[in-house]
Every structure is written in structure tokens, then in C-alpha cells.
Coordinates of C-alpha atoms in Angstrom, one line a residue:
M1 CA -0.5 -17.1 -59.6
G2 CA -0.8 -20.5 -59.8
L3 CA -3.9 -23.3 -58.7
S4 CA -1.1 -24.7 -55.5
S5 CA -0.6 -21.2 -54.4
A6 CA -4.0 -20.3 -54.6
L7 CA -5.4 -23.0 -52.5
A8 CA -2.3 -22.2 -50.2
S9 CA -3.7 -18.8 -49.7
A10 CA -6.7 -19.7 -49.0
M11 CA -6.3 -22.0 -46.6
S12 CA -3.5 -19.6 -44.9
G13 CA -6.4 -17.5 -44.7
L14 CA -8.7 -19.9 -43.5
R15 CA -5.8 -20.2 -40.6
A16 CA -5.5 -16.5 -39.8
N17 CA -8.8 -16.1 -39.7
Q18 CA -9.4 -19.2 -37.2
A19 CA -7.0 -18.0 -35.2
A20 CA -8.7 -14.3 -35.2
L21 CA -11.9 -15.4 -34.4
S22 CA -10.4 -17.7 -31.5
I23 CA -9.0 -13.9 -29.9
V24 CA -12.4 -12.4 -30.6
S25 CA -14.3 -15.1 -28.6
S26 CA -11.2 -14.8 -25.5
N27 CA -12.1 -10.9 -25.9
V28 CA -15.4 -11.1 -25.8
A29 CA -15.5 -14.0 -22.9
N30 CA -13.4 -11.8 -21.2
S31 CA -14.9 -8.5 -21.5
Q32 CA -15.8 -8.2 -17.6
T33 CA -12.7 -9.7 -16.5
P34 CA -10.6 -7.3 -14.1
G35 CA -7.6 -6.7 -15.5
Y36 CA -7.9 -8.3 -18.9
V37 CA -6.5 -6.4 -21.8
A38 CA -7.6 -6.6 -25.3
Q39 CA -6.1 -9.0 -27.5
T40 CA -5.3 -8.4 -31.3
P41 CA -3.8 -10.8 -33.4
N42 CA -0.2 -10.1 -35.1
Q43 CA -0.5 -11.1 -38.9
I44 CA 2.7 -11.2 -41.5
A45 CA 2.7 -11.6 -45.4
V46 CA 4.9 -14.6 -46.1
T47 CA 5.9 -14.9 -49.8
T48 CA 4.4 -18.3 -51.7
G49 CA 5.5 -19.5 -54.8
D50 CA 6.5 -17.0 -57.6
F51 CA 3.3 -15.1 -57.4
G52 CA 1.6 -13.6 -54.1
S53 CA 1.8 -14.1 -50.5
T54 CA 0.0 -16.4 -47.5
V55 CA -0.6 -14.9 -44.4
M56 CA 0.6 -16.2 -41.0
T57 CA -0.3 -15.3 -37.5
T58 CA 2.7 -14.9 -35.2
G59 CA 0.8 -14.7 -31.9
V60 CA -1.0 -11.7 -30.1
S61 CA -0.9 -8.0 -29.4
R62 CA -2.4 -6.5 -25.9
D63 CA -3.5 -3.0 -26.6
L64 CA -2.3 -0.8 -23.8
D65 CA -1.3 2.1 -23.7
A66 CA 1.8 2.2 -21.4
Y67 CA 2.7 5.9 -20.7
V68 CA -1.0 6.4 -19.1
L69 CA -0.7 3.0 -17.4
G70 CA 2.3 4.0 -15.6
Q71 CA 0.9 7.7 -15.0
L72 CA -2.5 5.7 -13.5
R73 CA 0.1 3.6 -11.1
T74 CA 1.6 6.7 -9.5
E75 CA -1.6 8.6 -9.2
T76 CA -3.3 4.9 -7.6
G77 CA -0.3 5.5 -4.9
G78 CA -1.2 9.2 -4.7
G79 CA -4.6 7.7 -3.8
G80 CA -3.8 5.6 -1.6
Y81 CA -1.8 7.9 0.6
A82 CA -4.9 10.5 0.2
D83 CA -7.5 8.6 1.0
Q84 CA -5.6 7.2 3.9
M85 CA -5.1 10.7 5.4
A86 CA -8.1 11.9 4.7
N87 CA -9.8 8.8 6.7
I88 CA -7.3 9.5 9.7
L89 CA -7.8 12.7 9.7
K90 CA -11.8 12.9 9.7
Q91 CA -11.2 10.9 12.7
L92 CA -9.3 12.6 14.1
Q93 CA -11.9 15.7 13.7
N94 CA -14.3 13.7 15.3
V95 CA -11.9 13.4 18.2
Y96 CA -11.6 17.0 19.2
G97 CA -15.6 17.0 18.3
N98 CA -17.4 20.1 16.2
P99 CA -17.2 23.6 17.4
G100 CA -19.5 24.6 20.3
G101 CA -20.4 21.0 20.7
T102 CA -20.4 18.8 24.1
G103 CA -18.0 16.7 25.1
T104 CA -15.3 18.7 23.4
L105 CA -12.0 20.6 25.0
E106 CA -13.2 24.1 23.4
T107 CA -16.5 23.4 25.7
A108 CA -14.8 22.0 28.5
L109 CA -11.8 24.9 28.9
S110 CA -15.0 27.7 28.2
N111 CA -17.1 26.3 31.2
F112 CA -13.7 26.1 33.6
T113 CA -13.2 29.6 32.7
S114 CA -16.5 30.6 33.0
S115 CA -16.7 29.1 36.5
L116 CA -13.9 30.5 37.8
Q117 CA -15.5 34.0 36.7
A118 CA -18.6 32.8 38.2
L119 CA -16.4 32.2 41.3
S120 CA -15.1 35.7 42.0
T121 CA -18.3 37.3 41.0
S122 CA -20.3 35.6 43.9
A123 CA -17.2 36.1 46.2
G124 CA -16.1 32.8 46.8
A125 CA -19.4 31.1 47.0
Q126 CA -19.0 27.6 48.5
S127 CA -21.6 26.3 46.0
A128 CA -19.6 28.5 42.9
Q129 CA -16.1 26.6 44.4
T130 CA -18.2 22.9 44.2
V131 CA -18.6 24.1 40.5
A132 CA -15.4 25.6 39.4
V133 CA -13.9 22.1 41.1
A134 CA -16.6 20.1 38.7
A135 CA -15.6 22.2 35.8
A136 CA -11.8 21.8 36.7
Q137 CA -12.2 18.1 36.8
S138 CA -14.3 18.1 33.5
L139 CA -11.4 19.8 31.7
A140 CA -9.1 17.2 32.6
Q141 CA -10.8 14.0 31.4
Q142 CA -11.6 15.8 28.3
L143 CA -8.0 15.9 28.4
N144 CA -7.6 12.3 29.4
V145 CA -9.9 11.3 26.3
T146 CA -8.7 13.4 24.0
T147 CA -5.4 11.7 24.3
K148 CA -7.0 8.3 24.5
G149 CA -8.8 8.8 21.1
I150 CA -5.4 10.2 19.4
Q151 CA -3.0 7.0 20.8
S152 CA -6.0 5.1 19.7
L153 CA -5.6 6.3 16.2
R154 CA -2.1 6.0 16.4
S155 CA -2.5 2.2 17.5
N156 CA -4.8 1.7 14.2
V157 CA -2.1 3.2 11.8
E158 CA 0.4 1.2 13.1
Q159 CA -1.8 -2.6 12.7
D160 CA -2.8 -0.7 9.2
L161 CA 1.1 -0.8 8.7
G162 CA 1.2 -4.1 9.5
A163 CA -1.5 -5.2 7.2
S164 CA -0.4 -3.2 4.1
A165 CA 2.9 -4.6 4.4
Q166 CA 1.4 -8.5 4.4
Q167 CA -0.8 -7.4 1.3
A168 CA 2.3 -5.3 -0.5
N169 CA 4.2 -8.7 0.0
V170 CA 1.8 -10.9 -1.3
A171 CA 1.9 -8.9 -4.8
M172 CA 5.5 -8.4 -4.8
Q173 CA 5.8 -12.5 -4.6
Q174 CA 3.0 -12.9 -7.1
I175 CA 4.9 -10.7 -9.9
A176 CA 7.9 -12.6 -9.0
N177 CA 6.5 -15.9 -9.4
I178 CA 4.8 -14.6 -12.9
N179 CA 8.7 -13.5 -14.1
I180 CA 9.4 -16.9 -13.4
R181 CA 6.4 -18.4 -15.7
L182 CA 7.4 -15.7 -18.4
Q183 CA 10.8 -16.9 -18.9
G184 CA 11.5 -17.9 -22.3
L185 CA 8.0 -17.3 -23.5
N186 CA 8.0 -14.4 -26.2
A187 CA 6.0 -11.5 -25.7
S188 CA 3.5 -12.2 -28.5
D189 CA 2.2 -15.4 -27.2
P190 CA -1.5 -16.2 -26.2
S191 CA 0.0 -17.9 -23.0
A192 CA 2.3 -15.1 -22.2
A193 CA -0.6 -12.4 -22.7
T194 CA -2.6 -13.9 -20.0
L195 CA 0.5 -14.1 -17.3
M196 CA 1.1 -10.2 -18.1
D197 CA -2.6 -9.2 -17.4
Q198 CA -2.3 -11.0 -14.2
R199 CA 1.1 -9.3 -13.6
D200 CA 0.0 -5.8 -14.5
Q201 CA -2.9 -6.5 -12.2
A202 CA -0.3 -7.4 -9.4
I203 CA 1.6 -4.6 -10.0
N204 CA -1.7 -2.0 -9.9
T205 CA -2.3 -3.8 -6.5
L206 CA 1.3 -3.0 -5.3
S207 CA 1.1 0.6 -6.0
K208 CA -1.7 1.4 -3.7
Y209 CA 0.4 0.7 -1.3
V210 CA 4.3 2.1 -2.4
D211 CA 5.2 4.1 -4.8
V212 CA 6.6 1.8 -8.2
R213 CA 8.9 2.4 -11.1
V214 CA 8.5 -0.8 -13.4
V215 CA 11.1 -1.5 -16.1
T216 CA 10.9 -4.3 -18.7
D217 CA 13.7 -5.7 -20.3
G218 CA 14.4 -8.2 -23.2
S219 CA 13.3 -11.2 -21.9
N220 CA 9.7 -9.7 -21.0
Q221 CA 10.8 -9.3 -17.2
A222 CA 9.3 -6.6 -14.7
N223 CA 12.0 -5.2 -12.2
V224 CA 9.8 -2.7 -10.1
F225 CA 11.9 0.1 -7.7
T226 CA 10.4 2.6 -5.5
N227 CA 11.1 6.2 -6.8
T228 CA 14.3 6.0 -4.0
G229 CA 15.6 3.3 -6.1
I230 CA 15.0 -0.1 -3.7
Q231 CA 14.2 -3.2 -5.9
L232 CA 11.3 -4.8 -4.9
V233 CA 11.0 -7.4 -7.4
G234 CA 13.3 -8.5 -9.8
A235 CA 13.5 -11.6 -12.5
G236 CA 12.0 -14.4 -10.1
L237 CA 12.8 -12.7 -6.6
A238 CA 11.0 -10.6 -4.8
S239 CA 12.0 -8.2 -1.6
Q240 CA 9.9 -8.1 1.6
F241 CA 8.5 -6.1 4.3
T242 CA 8.9 -7.1 7.4
F243 CA 6.9 -5.4 10.6
A244 CA 7.6 -5.9 14.5
S245 CA 4.5 -4.3 16.0
T246 CA 5.0 -3.4 19.7
G247 CA 1.3 -3.6 20.2
A248 CA -1.0 -0.2 21.3
L249 CA 0.8 2.4 21.1
T250 CA 1.0 5.4 24.1
A251 CA 2.4 9.1 23.3
N252 CA 5.8 8.0 24.5
S253 CA 6.0 5.7 21.7
V254 CA 8.0 7.2 19.2
Y255 CA 10.0 6.0 16.3
D256 CA 14.2 6.3 16.7
T257 CA 16.2 5.8 14.4
D258 CA 17.9 3.7 17.3
P259 CA 16.3 0.5 17.3
A260 CA 16.6 -0.6 20.9
K261 CA 15.1 3.0 22.0
S262 CA 12.3 3.0 19.4
G263 CA 8.7 2.7 21.0
V264 CA 6.8 2.0 17.5
G265 CA 6.8 -1.1 15.1
A266 CA 10.0 -1.5 12.8
L267 CA 9.1 -1.4 9.2
N268 CA 12.0 -3.1 7.3
I269 CA 12.1 -4.2 4.0
K270 CA 14.7 -7.6 3.2
L271 CA 15.9 -7.2 -0.3
P272 CA 16.6 -10.5 -2.6
N273 CA 20.7 -10.1 -1.4
G274 CA 19.8 -10.5 2.0
S275 CA 20.4 -6.8 3.3
S276 CA 17.6 -5.2 4.9
V277 CA 16.8 -1.6 5.1
D278 CA 15.1 0.4 7.7
V279 CA 12.1 1.9 5.3
V280 CA 11.3 4.8 7.9
A281 CA 15.0 5.8 8.3
N282 CA 16.0 5.6 5.0
N283 CA 12.8 7.0 3.2
V284 CA 12.2 4.3 1.3
V285 CA 8.5 4.8 0.2
S286 CA 7.3 8.2 -0.4
S287 CA 3.7 7.3 -1.7
G288 CA 0.9 5.0 -1.0
Q289 CA -1.0 3.8 1.9
I290 CA 2.3 2.6 3.7
A291 CA 4.0 6.3 3.5
A292 CA 0.7 7.6 4.6
D293 CA 0.6 5.6 7.9
I294 CA 4.8 6.2 8.9
K295 CA 3.8 10.0 8.4
L296 CA 0.3 9.5 10.5
R297 CA 1.7 7.3 13.1
D298 CA 5.3 9.2 13.8
Q299 CA 4.3 12.7 12.6
T300 CA 0.9 13.8 11.8
L301 CA -0.2 12.5 15.1
V302 CA 2.6 13.0 17.5
Q303 CA 2.3 16.7 16.9
A304 CA -1.5 16.6 17.8
Q305 CA -0.6 14.8 20.9
T306 CA 2.1 17.4 21.7
Q307 CA -0.8 20.0 20.5
V308 CA -2.7 18.5 23.9
D309 CA 0.0 18.0 26.4
Q310 CA 1.2 22.0 25.3
L311 CA -2.1 22.7 26.2
A312 CA -2.2 20.6 29.9
A313 CA 1.1 22.2 29.9
A314 CA 0.4 25.6 29.7
M315 CA -2.5 25.2 32.0
A316 CA -0.6 23.9 34.9
S317 CA 2.5 26.2 34.5
A318 CA 0.2 28.9 34.3
L319 CA -2.1 28.3 37.4
S320 CA 1.5 27.0 39.5
D321 CA 4.3 29.2 38.2
R322 CA 5.9 32.0 39.8
T323 CA 7.9 34.4 37.8
T324 CA 10.1 36.5 39.8
A325 CA 12.1 39.3 38.3
G326 CA 15.6 39.5 39.0
T327 CA 17.4 42.2 40.9
T328 CA 18.9 44.8 39.1
V329 CA 22.8 45.1 39.2
A330 CA 23.8 48.9 38.3
G331 CA 27.1 47.6 36.9
P332 CA 29.1 48.6 34.8
P333 CA 28.8 46.3 33.2
A334 CA 24.7 46.2 33.9
G335 CA 22.8 43.2 34.6
F336 CA 20.6 41.3 37.4
D337 CA 20.6 39.2 40.4
V338 CA 18.8 36.0 39.9
D339 CA 17.5 33.4 43.3
L340 CA 18.0 29.8 42.3
A341 CA 16.9 28.7 45.2
G342 CA 13.5 26.5 45.3
A343 CA 13.6 25.6 41.6
A344 CA 12.3 22.6 40.3
P345 CA 13.8 20.3 37.8
G346 CA 12.1 22.0 34.8
N347 CA 12.2 25.5 36.3
T348 CA 14.0 28.3 34.6
I349 CA 15.6 31.7 34.2
N350 CA 14.6 33.5 31.6
I351 CA 17.6 36.3 30.1
S352 CA 16.3 38.8 27.4
Y353 CA 19.3 40.8 26.2
T354 CA 20.3 43.0 22.8
D355 CA 22.7 42.1 20.8
T356 CA 24.2 45.7 20.1
T357 CA 25.9 45.1 16.8
T358 CA 22.7 44.3 15.0
N359 CA 20.5 46.2 17.7
T360 CA 18.3 42.5 18.0
Q361 CA 16.5 41.2 21.0
R362 CA 17.3 37.6 21.8
Q363 CA 16.3 35.4 24.5
I364 CA 17.8 32.6 26.5
T365 CA 15.8 30.1 28.7
L366 CA 18.0 28.5 31.3
V367 CA 16.1 25.2 32.4
N368 CA 17.1 22.7 35.5
V369 CA 18.3 19.6 34.6
T370 CA 19.5 17.3 36.9
D371 CA 19.8 14.7 34.9
P372 CA 23.2 14.4 32.8
A373 CA 22.1 11.9 30.4
A374 CA 19.9 14.7 28.9
L375 CA 22.4 17.3 28.5
P376 CA 23.1 19.4 26.2
L377 CA 19.6 20.2 25.1
Q378 CA 18.9 20.6 21.4
N379 CA 18.0 23.4 19.9
A380 CA 16.6 24.3 16.0
T381 CA 18.3 26.6 14.1
N382 CA 17.4 30.1 14.9
A383 CA 15.6 29.3 18.0
N384 CA 14.6 31.7 19.9
P385 CA 14.4 31.1 23.2
V386 CA 17.7 29.7 23.2
R387 CA 17.4 26.6 25.7
I388 CA 20.5 26.2 27.8
G389 CA 20.5 22.9 30.3
V390 CA 22.3 23.5 33.6
N391 CA 22.0 21.7 37.3
F392 CA 21.1 24.7 39.6
A393 CA 22.1 22.9 42.3
G394 CA 25.8 22.6 40.7
G395 CA 26.6 25.3 42.6
M396 CA 26.9 29.2 41.3
S397 CA 31.3 28.9 40.0
A398 CA 30.2 25.5 38.4
I399 CA 26.9 27.0 36.9
A400 CA 28.5 30.3 35.8
S401 CA 31.4 28.3 34.4
T402 CA 28.9 25.9 32.5
L403 CA 26.9 28.9 31.3
N404 CA 29.8 31.2 30.1
T405 CA 31.1 28.5 27.9
A406 CA 28.1 27.5 26.4
L407 CA 27.3 31.0 25.4
S408 CA 30.8 32.4 24.8
G409 CA 29.6 34.2 21.6
A410 CA 26.6 36.1 23.6
H411 CA 28.8 38.3 25.2
L412 CA 27.5 37.5 28.3
S413 CA 28.9 37.1 31.5
F414 CA 27.9 35.0 34.0
S415 CA 28.9 34.8 38.2
A416 CA 27.8 34.2 41.5
A417 CA 26.3 37.1 43.0
P418 CA 28.8 38.5 45.2
A419 CA 27.7 38.9 49.2
P420 CA 24.9 40.1 50.4
A421 CA 23.2 38.2 48.2
T422 CA 22.6 34.4 49.1
A423 CA 24.5 31.4 47.5
T424 CA 22.4 30.5 45.6
T425 CA 22.1 33.7 43.6
L426 CA 22.9 34.1 40.0
R427 CA 24.3 37.1 38.4
V428 CA 24.2 38.1 34.7
T429 CA 25.6 40.9 33.1
G430 CA 27.7 42.1 29.6
D431 CA 31.4 40.9 29.5
G432 CA 32.2 44.6 29.2
T433 CA 32.6 44.9 25.1
G434 CA 29.8 47.0 25.2
L435 CA 28.5 44.5 22.5
A436 CA 25.6 42.9 24.8
K437 CA 23.1 44.3 27.2
V438 CA 21.1 42.6 29.5
N439 CA 17.6 43.9 29.5
S440 CA 15.8 41.6 32.1
A441 CA 16.1 38.3 34.2
S442 CA 13.8 36.5 36.4
S443 CA 12.7 33.1 37.3
S444 CA 9.7 31.0 36.9
K445 CA 9.4 28.6 39.5
T446 CA 6.4 25.6 40.4
V447 CA 4.8 26.8 43.8
S448 CA 3.6 23.3 45.6
G449 CA 1.4 24.5 48.1
L450 CA -2.1 25.3 48.3
T451 CA -2.0 28.2 51.5
S452 CA 1.2 29.4 50.9
G453 CA 0.2 33.4 50.8
I454 CA 0.0 33.4 47.0
P455 CA -2.8 33.2 44.3
Q456 CA -0.4 30.4 42.9
L457 CA -1.3 26.4 43.5
P458 CA -1.1 23.2 41.7
L459 CA -4.1 22.9 40.8
F460 CA -3.6 20.5 37.8
T461 CA -0.9 17.7 38.5
D462 CA 0.5 14.9 36.8
G463 CA -1.2 12.2 38.1
G464 CA -0.6 13.3 41.4
A465 CA 2.4 14.2 41.2
L466 CA 3.7 18.3 40.7
Y467 CA 4.2 19.7 37.1
T468 CA 7.1 21.3 36.9
G469 CA 8.2 20.5 33.3
E470 CA 11.4 18.4 34.0
I471 CA 13.4 17.2 31.3
T472 CA 15.4 13.8 31.7
S473 CA 17.6 11.2 29.3
S474 CA 13.6 9.6 28.8
G475 CA 12.5 13.0 27.5
S476 CA 10.3 15.4 28.6
Q477 CA 7.8 15.7 31.5
M478 CA 5.4 17.1 28.9
T479 CA 5.1 14.1 26.9
G480 CA 1.8 12.5 27.5
L481 CA 0.9 14.9 30.0
A482 CA -2.7 15.3 28.3
G483 CA -3.6 11.9 29.1
R484 CA -2.0 12.1 32.7
I485 CA -3.2 15.4 33.5
A486 CA -5.5 15.2 36.7
V487 CA -7.0 18.0 39.0
N488 CA -5.0 17.9 42.5
A489 CA -6.9 15.8 45.0
S490 CA -6.2 18.5 47.7
V491 CA -8.5 20.4 46.0
L492 CA -11.3 17.8 45.6
S493 CA -11.7 16.9 48.8
D494 CA -11.7 20.3 49.8
P495 CA -13.1 22.9 46.9
T496 CA -12.3 25.6 49.4
K497 CA -8.7 26.0 48.4
L498 CA -9.8 27.6 45.1
S499 CA -10.6 30.8 47.2
V500 CA -8.4 30.2 50.5
Y501 CA -4.4 31.0 49.7
N502 CA -3.2 31.5 53.1
T503 CA -3.7 30.5 56.6
S504 CA -1.6 32.4 59.0
P505 CA -3.7 35.0 58.7
V506 CA -6.5 33.1 57.0
T507 CA -8.1 34.5 53.5
P508 CA -10.9 37.0 54.5
A509 CA -14.1 35.6 53.8
G510 CA -15.3 37.0 49.8
D511 CA -11.4 37.7 49.0
T512 CA -11.6 36.8 44.8
T513 CA -7.8 37.3 45.1
R514 CA -7.1 33.7 44.0
S515 CA -10.1 33.0 41.6
D516 CA -9.1 36.2 40.0
F517 CA -5.9 35.5 39.7
L518 CA -6.7 32.1 38.1
Y519 CA -9.0 33.5 35.7
T520 CA -6.8 36.2 33.9
Q521 CA -4.1 33.5 33.9
L522 CA -6.3 31.7 31.4
V523 CA -8.0 34.3 29.6
T524 CA -6.0 37.1 29.0
S525 CA -2.1 36.5 30.2
V526 CA 0.1 35.4 27.1
F527 CA 2.3 32.6 27.0
S528 CA 4.8 31.0 24.4
Y529 CA 4.0 27.8 22.9
S530 CA 6.9 25.1 21.7
P531 CA 6.8 25.4 17.4
Q532 CA 6.9 21.5 18.0
T533 CA 3.0 22.3 18.1
G534 CA 3.2 23.1 14.4
L535 CA 2.2 26.5 16.0
G536 CA 5.2 29.8 14.8
S537 CA 8.6 28.9 14.0
S538 CA 11.9 28.3 16.5
S539 CA 12.9 31.8 16.0
Q540 CA 8.8 33.4 16.1
P541 CA 7.0 31.1 18.7
F542 CA 3.2 31.3 18.4
S543 CA 2.7 33.9 21.6
G544 CA -1.2 34.3 22.9
T545 CA -3.7 33.0 25.7
V546 CA -4.3 29.3 26.7
S547 CA -7.9 30.2 25.1
N548 CA -6.4 32.0 22.0
Y549 CA -3.6 28.7 21.4
L550 CA -6.6 26.4 21.8
Q551 CA -8.6 28.1 18.7
Q552 CA -5.9 28.1 17.0
V553 CA -5.0 24.2 17.5
L554 CA -8.7 23.1 16.5
S555 CA -8.4 25.6 13.8
I556 CA -5.2 24.0 12.4
Q557 CA -6.9 20.3 12.7
S558 CA -9.9 21.3 10.9
N559 CA -8.1 23.1 8.3
S560 CA -6.0 20.0 7.8
S561 CA -8.9 17.1 7.5
T562 CA -10.7 19.5 5.3
Q563 CA -7.3 20.0 2.6
A564 CA -7.0 16.0 3.4
T565 CA -10.8 15.4 2.1
N566 CA -9.9 18.3 -0.7
L567 CA -6.6 16.2 -1.6
Q568 CA -8.4 12.9 -1.5
Q569 CA -11.4 14.3 -3.9
G570 CA -9.0 15.5 -6.2
Q571 CA -6.9 12.6 -6.2
S572 CA -10.1 10.2 -7.0
V573 CA -11.3 12.3 -9.8
V574 CA -7.3 12.1 -11.3
V575 CA -7.2 7.9 -10.8
S576 CA -11.0 7.8 -12.4
T577 CA -10.0 9.8 -15.4
L578 CA -7.0 7.8 -16.0
Q579 CA -8.6 4.6 -15.4
A580 CA -10.8 5.6 -17.9
K581 CA -8.2 7.0 -20.5
F582 CA -6.5 3.5 -20.2
N583 CA -9.8 1.5 -20.3
S584 CA -10.2 3.3 -23.5
T585 CA -7.7 1.4 -24.9
S586 CA -7.4 -1.4 -23.4
S587 CA -10.8 -2.6 -22.3
V588 CA -12.7 -4.8 -24.7
S589 CA -15.6 -3.2 -26.7
L590 CA -17.7 -5.7 -27.8
D591 CA -19.5 -3.2 -30.6
Q592 CA -15.5 -3.7 -31.9
E593 CA -15.6 -7.1 -31.8
M594 CA -18.8 -7.7 -32.9
S595 CA -17.3 -5.3 -36.0
S596 CA -14.3 -7.2 -36.3
L597 CA -16.6 -10.7 -35.7
I598 CA -18.5 -9.7 -39.1
Q599 CA -15.4 -9.0 -41.1
L600 CA -14.0 -12.5 -40.2
Q601 CA -17.0 -14.1 -41.2
N602 CA -17.1 -12.5 -44.5
A603 CA -13.2 -13.3 -44.9
Y604 CA -13.9 -16.8 -44.2
A605 CA -16.6 -17.1 -46.7
A606 CA -14.6 -15.6 -49.2
N607 CA -11.3 -17.9 -48.3
A608 CA -14.0 -20.7 -48.2
H609 CA -15.1 -19.7 -51.3
L610 CA -12.0 -19.0 -53.0
M611 CA -11.3 -22.2 -52.0
S612 CA -14.1 -24.5 -53.7
V613 CA -13.3 -22.4 -57.0
V614 CA -9.8 -23.9 -56.8
Q615 CA -11.2 -26.8 -56.2
N616 CA -14.1 -26.5 -59.1
M617 CA -11.0 -25.4 -61.6
M618 CA -8.5 -28.3 -60.1
T619 CA -11.5 -30.7 -60.5
T620 CA -11.8 -29.7 -64.4
L621 CA -8.4 -29.8 -65.1
L622 CA -7.9 -33.1 -64.2
Q623 CA -11.0 -34.0 -66.4
A624 CA -9.9 -32.2 -69.1
Q625 CA -6.6 -34.0 -69.1
G626 CA -8.1 -37.6 -69.1

């Protein structure tokens, strides 16, 4: 190697040392900067002269594990989802209160049933009547408060959905802007490395709100997609979430794919090509805080409201509905006559029959629906009972024709009962094939009077109106009932109605028929509950007493809150572990940087010494030639 080549090598070594020192300096200075990824110089050997080579610094490399980074983003989305679910479900648990605590549904129901029992024990004493009415009012008010708490949580989630969408928009636009700045820059360019740090930070922020999948192309452009394939960010272009809030939500504010019918805020995503996609209807996001908000608003908290509405409806109907068994028809074919007179909208005819082919017992519920726009009623697959809506005031011939068409595969026959039955009597039998056997039929009608000679009474009302379970095109009367339920104003003004159920003749003093009935209905009578409450299934609905039902609801909510908290804690551990693993390779290690600095100092001194030696040799040669 000639002296010139040696000098060139030493000079390139000094330049490489200077570049490396600059990178070490940057690493140390940014050791506490969030999102900064440690850099190392890219150096290559370049041939010089006939022998030897020099060194050239071509840029920098970012010390990160792309696989771990991808996993971290996935789990960050899971963490955002788990955090929000646990937070809201914990607050929902607070709405229900601690078991046995004051100001809870459980305690309010227990106090009411205890007061009814005391009313019977005291033979209808006036003081016991007053206490029972007060307990009934406390129970109704507790249902009102519970509904308010649930809907307040839904409204909070609705607001968070809008805020999260805005934060996601900021992150997506930041990613797109950095993509533009990275155009034309080599990935190893030091300025590009800084921009990529910022871009990764923005993607990490975005992953908290939605699930992300990142694809980086050959021009160093990060294309971000959801797991469903919706592009969030492209080369310089960003999608944008749009959210139109409807304000505070109520029990009747539910999501519908038809924007004109939806009662909640519409969340859409506007793509760079100008098209708009309904995020909820198309399941655009599957993880992150936005996904949690959607599930909480449209499913979890809606079901919680349904649970308390069902409790309110069960109590109201249990005390006000009178079930009358149908009159036996000897046949053949055998069956029953059921009188529809006096049935209010929402009242029912309940039929039990056996499919003799499979020896399976099935249930049918005929619902009095007077709003034709609400028909036909929807049934889940394998629903039992199957609900059929029909207008009981439509005349027996029309009713029978509707039912024979709707239940043509059940091998049942419906017709107007012949004289001497009344014109409002419906007859149900087998169709004569022997493939169906009618076991029972009964009608359930809501009693409207307080002194009709029977123990049933409308103690609980729907904001003053009779609760019958009416179904219209706007939905079921049960929806939101817990927020509207109230004690009958006539009972509030005259508590004796808890004992007096007849005026001609007057219910004798000490008669506990009504209080016994009320207590039995709430404590020992068994009812079936809607599968929409999350209990049971469409084919096997949950059955139990009103107290059993409430205990099941409280148990479900407690378990859900506990599971959400456990998931949150587990997810936090996963995210922390991945973050630590990522940091082990990408974060700046001051010890390592100091070690590199010593090596660079030694190399710099060696190159400088080499240059000094070469200079001395060249000087000696020049002097010798002179």
C-alpha cells in the first residue's frame, strides 16, 4: 500500500469515526426521548488503490425488531379495548351496588317482599299498608335510578367514541404527513430515521384506538389497514372518522343500520377516494378503544338495560295479569276454547302442544298486536315459545285464517268456537292428522281495576299508564320501562287498596287474600324471561321467581366486571412484556453507547496517529529527495 493510499484510508477512518461519534452523541442525547429508536452507522469497505480499502458511512440503521413491534401494536389495541371495557363495567357494577348494601335493587326488592309478608302477618294493618306502599315506591325509584345510571354510562361512552375518533384522525393524518416527507428519502438517511421514529409513534397511538396492520412499500411509505382490510392511511392520504352525536342517550336510543331509524351517533369512515363506510354496520374495527365503545354502547349496556326492564315488566305483569285456563274441547280433534274478550294490546294466549312425530313439547304465544306495522313478529331460530302477532279485535274468522297460515307446519287448527261460545272465543285443536296434540291453552289479560273482586291489581304502572307489554312499530313497551315505572297513583293516595280488592261486598277486615297473592307472585311464582337479557336461550328461556331472576342478573354483571378486570390486568402484563422486549433492542443503552464511545476514541486516535506517521514518512522522503 502506498503512502497516499494509507493516508486516504486514515482520513476515511477519521470521517467514519466522526460520523459514528455524531450518531453516538444523538443516541445519548435522545436516550429519554419517547419513541426514539437507537441508531447505528452503516459502514462499507471501498477499494482504494491496488491494495487496501477505505471505509464509507452510507447512513444509519434503526435498531428495532419489526416482528415484536407488530405484536406490540396488536396487543396495544387489545389493551385499549380491555381498559375501556373494565372501566365501564366497573362503573356499571357501582350502579347496581354491593350485594346487601343500601340503595340497591336487591335490597329494595327484599324490603318490598318483606313488607308484603308483614302486611299479611298483621292482617292488613293500616301501618303495614303504608310501609308496603312506601317500599313499593322505593323499589320503583331504585329501578328509575338504575336506568338513569345505565343510560348515563351509555352517554359517556357515546362521547368517548367521538373523542376517540378525533384522536385516531389526528394520528392518521400525522402518519400521512410523514409519509409525504419521507418520499424521496432513503431509509438509511439519518433525517429519514427521525421521521420514521415519529411515524411509528403515531401508528402506536392509532393502535390504541383501532386494530392496525402496517405494510411498508419499497418507497418507505407506511400503508395502514384495519384487520378487515379498510385502508386507514396510504401514500400521503389518510382516511377520516366522522361522528355525529345525538346527545344524551335513553333506553330507546338504539343503533339501526338504517340511519333514519338509528337513535345513536353515526360513526363512519371517509376513505381517500371519497366513499363513506358505516363502521358499525360493516364491523370495520375489531379491537382498540373504539371497538370497546361500540360494543358497550350498542350491546353490553343495552343488554343491561333490557335486564332491568325485564325485571320491571315481570313485577308489573306478575301482580296485574290474570291467567285463565281455556275450556276443554273433547273432540276429536281435542283442544281448547280461549276467550279473547277484554285482552289489551300486548296480552297473550299461551298454547302448549306436543309434536307427536318427535314427542317434543312446544310452546306458542299469540300476542295481541294492534299496530299492523309491527307485524310480523320476529323469532330467533328454534325459539320456544314461538311468538305470533295477531290483532285480537280482528274477528274470529280473520284471526283463525291468519293463525292457520302462520302455523301451517305445526299441524294445529284454529277456528271460531261454535255456539253457545261467545263471538270472541277462539278454538285451537289438532288438525286431525294426529301429528299434534294440544296439551293446554290459556289467556293472560291485564287487570285495570283496583277493586274488581280478584287479588290482581296494577300496582306498578308505566308512568301512570297501564303496563300490558304492547308491541308497536316503535318497539316494545318493555323497553325503558325501568326508567318509567311508578306505583299506581291511586294506591299511593289510598294504601288500603293493598288489602281491599272488592267493594261489593266489601273485603272484610283482616282479609289477607291480596297481600298473600302479591307476596306469592314475587317470591314463589315462576316466570319465563326474555333471552335478550342474556339468561337462557331462545329454545330454553330462563325460568325462575322474580327474586331468582334478579340474583342471576346481579351475578352475571358481577362476573362480567370481574372477568373484564382480569382481562385488563392480563393484557397489561402482555403489553408491558412486549414493550420491555421491544425496548431491549430499540432503546438507547447508555452503557453500550459509552463502550462504543471508548472504541471510537481509540479508533480515532489510531487513525490520527497513522496520519501523523504517514506525514512524517512523507516528510522524510521529501527531504531525502532534496
